[in-house]
Short mmCIF file of C-alpha atoms in Angstrom, two decimals:
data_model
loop_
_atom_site.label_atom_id
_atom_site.label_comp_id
_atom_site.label_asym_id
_atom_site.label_seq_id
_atom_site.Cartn_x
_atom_site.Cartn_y
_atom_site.Cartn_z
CA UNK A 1 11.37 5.67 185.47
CA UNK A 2 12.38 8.80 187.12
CA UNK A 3 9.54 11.84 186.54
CA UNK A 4 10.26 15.52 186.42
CA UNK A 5 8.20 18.77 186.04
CA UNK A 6 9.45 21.33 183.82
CA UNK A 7 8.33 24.44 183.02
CA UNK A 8 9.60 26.72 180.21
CA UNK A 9 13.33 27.60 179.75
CA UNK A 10 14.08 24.74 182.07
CA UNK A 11 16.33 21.95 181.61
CA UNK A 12 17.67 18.38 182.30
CA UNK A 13 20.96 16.92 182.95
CA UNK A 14 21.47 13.84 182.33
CA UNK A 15 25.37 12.99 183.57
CA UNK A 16 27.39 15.82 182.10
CA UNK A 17 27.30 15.41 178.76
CA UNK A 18 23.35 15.49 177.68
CA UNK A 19 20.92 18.78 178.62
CA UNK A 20 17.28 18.28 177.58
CA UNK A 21 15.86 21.89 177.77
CA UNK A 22 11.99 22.77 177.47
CA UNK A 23 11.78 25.71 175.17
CA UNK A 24 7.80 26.16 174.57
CA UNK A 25 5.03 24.84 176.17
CA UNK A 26 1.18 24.72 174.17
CA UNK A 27 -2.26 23.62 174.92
CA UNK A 28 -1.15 19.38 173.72
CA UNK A 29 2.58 20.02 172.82
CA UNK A 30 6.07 20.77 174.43
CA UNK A 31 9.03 21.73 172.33
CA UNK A 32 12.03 20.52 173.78
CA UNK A 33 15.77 20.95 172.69
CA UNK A 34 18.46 17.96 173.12
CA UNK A 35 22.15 18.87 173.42
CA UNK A 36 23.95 15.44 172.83
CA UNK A 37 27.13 14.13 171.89
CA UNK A 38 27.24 13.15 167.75
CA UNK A 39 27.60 9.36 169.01
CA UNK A 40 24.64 9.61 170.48
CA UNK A 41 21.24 9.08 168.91
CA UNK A 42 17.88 10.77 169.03
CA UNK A 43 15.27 9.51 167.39
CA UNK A 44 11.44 9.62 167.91
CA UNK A 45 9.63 6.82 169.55
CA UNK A 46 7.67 6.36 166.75
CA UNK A 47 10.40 6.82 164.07
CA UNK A 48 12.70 3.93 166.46
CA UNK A 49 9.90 1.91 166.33
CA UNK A 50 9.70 1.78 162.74
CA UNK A 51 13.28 1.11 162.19
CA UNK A 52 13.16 -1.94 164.66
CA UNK A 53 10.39 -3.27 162.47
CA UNK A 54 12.61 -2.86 159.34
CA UNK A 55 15.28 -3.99 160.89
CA UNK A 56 13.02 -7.16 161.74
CA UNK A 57 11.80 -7.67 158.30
CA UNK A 58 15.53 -7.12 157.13
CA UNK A 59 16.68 -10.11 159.24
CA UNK A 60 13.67 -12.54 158.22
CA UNK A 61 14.43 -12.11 154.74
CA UNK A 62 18.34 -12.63 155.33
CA UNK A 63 17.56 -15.92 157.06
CA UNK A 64 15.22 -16.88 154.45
CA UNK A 65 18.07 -15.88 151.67
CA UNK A 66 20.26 -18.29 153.59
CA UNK A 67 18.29 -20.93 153.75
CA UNK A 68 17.80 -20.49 149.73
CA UNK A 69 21.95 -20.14 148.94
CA UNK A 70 22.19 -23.52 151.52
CA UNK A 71 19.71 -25.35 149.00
CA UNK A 72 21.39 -24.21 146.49
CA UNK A 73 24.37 -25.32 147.39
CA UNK A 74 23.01 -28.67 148.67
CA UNK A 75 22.05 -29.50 145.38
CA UNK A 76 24.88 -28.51 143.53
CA UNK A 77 27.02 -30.61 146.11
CA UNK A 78 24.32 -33.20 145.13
CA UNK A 79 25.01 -33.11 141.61
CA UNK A 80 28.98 -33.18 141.73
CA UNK A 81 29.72 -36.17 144.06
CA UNK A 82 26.48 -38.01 142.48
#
């Protein structure tokens, strides 16, 4: 992890497309602006975090709706060549 100081009206490069600027600086928060491509996306730790879990839940719930559609189908493959 590579640390920087900043201090207001200061900025980042990061290769030549991304500038992370520090616009205000308070008692327990900094205000930073990102310039970024569209493609590219910013999120919030905490908001990323909460998508991965949804995206977790999303996946357990597909596997378990798989597992419910091969039953089904088991049994109606069951019933026909029975």
């Amino acid at each position: 992890m590579l640390v920087l100081s900043r201090k207001a009206n200061e900025s980042i490069r990061i290769d030549s497309n991304i500038e992370i600027s520090i616009l205000e600086i308070k008692k327990d928060s900094v205000k930073i602006a990102i310039k970024a491509p569209e493609d590219i996306k910013i999120l919030r730790s905490e908001i990323y975090d909460i998508i991965k879990e949804e995206n977790k839940k999303s996946i357990l719930q597909d596997k378990q709706h798989i597992k419910n559609n091969i039953h089904k189908i088991k049994s109606l493959f069951d019933y026909f060549i029975k």
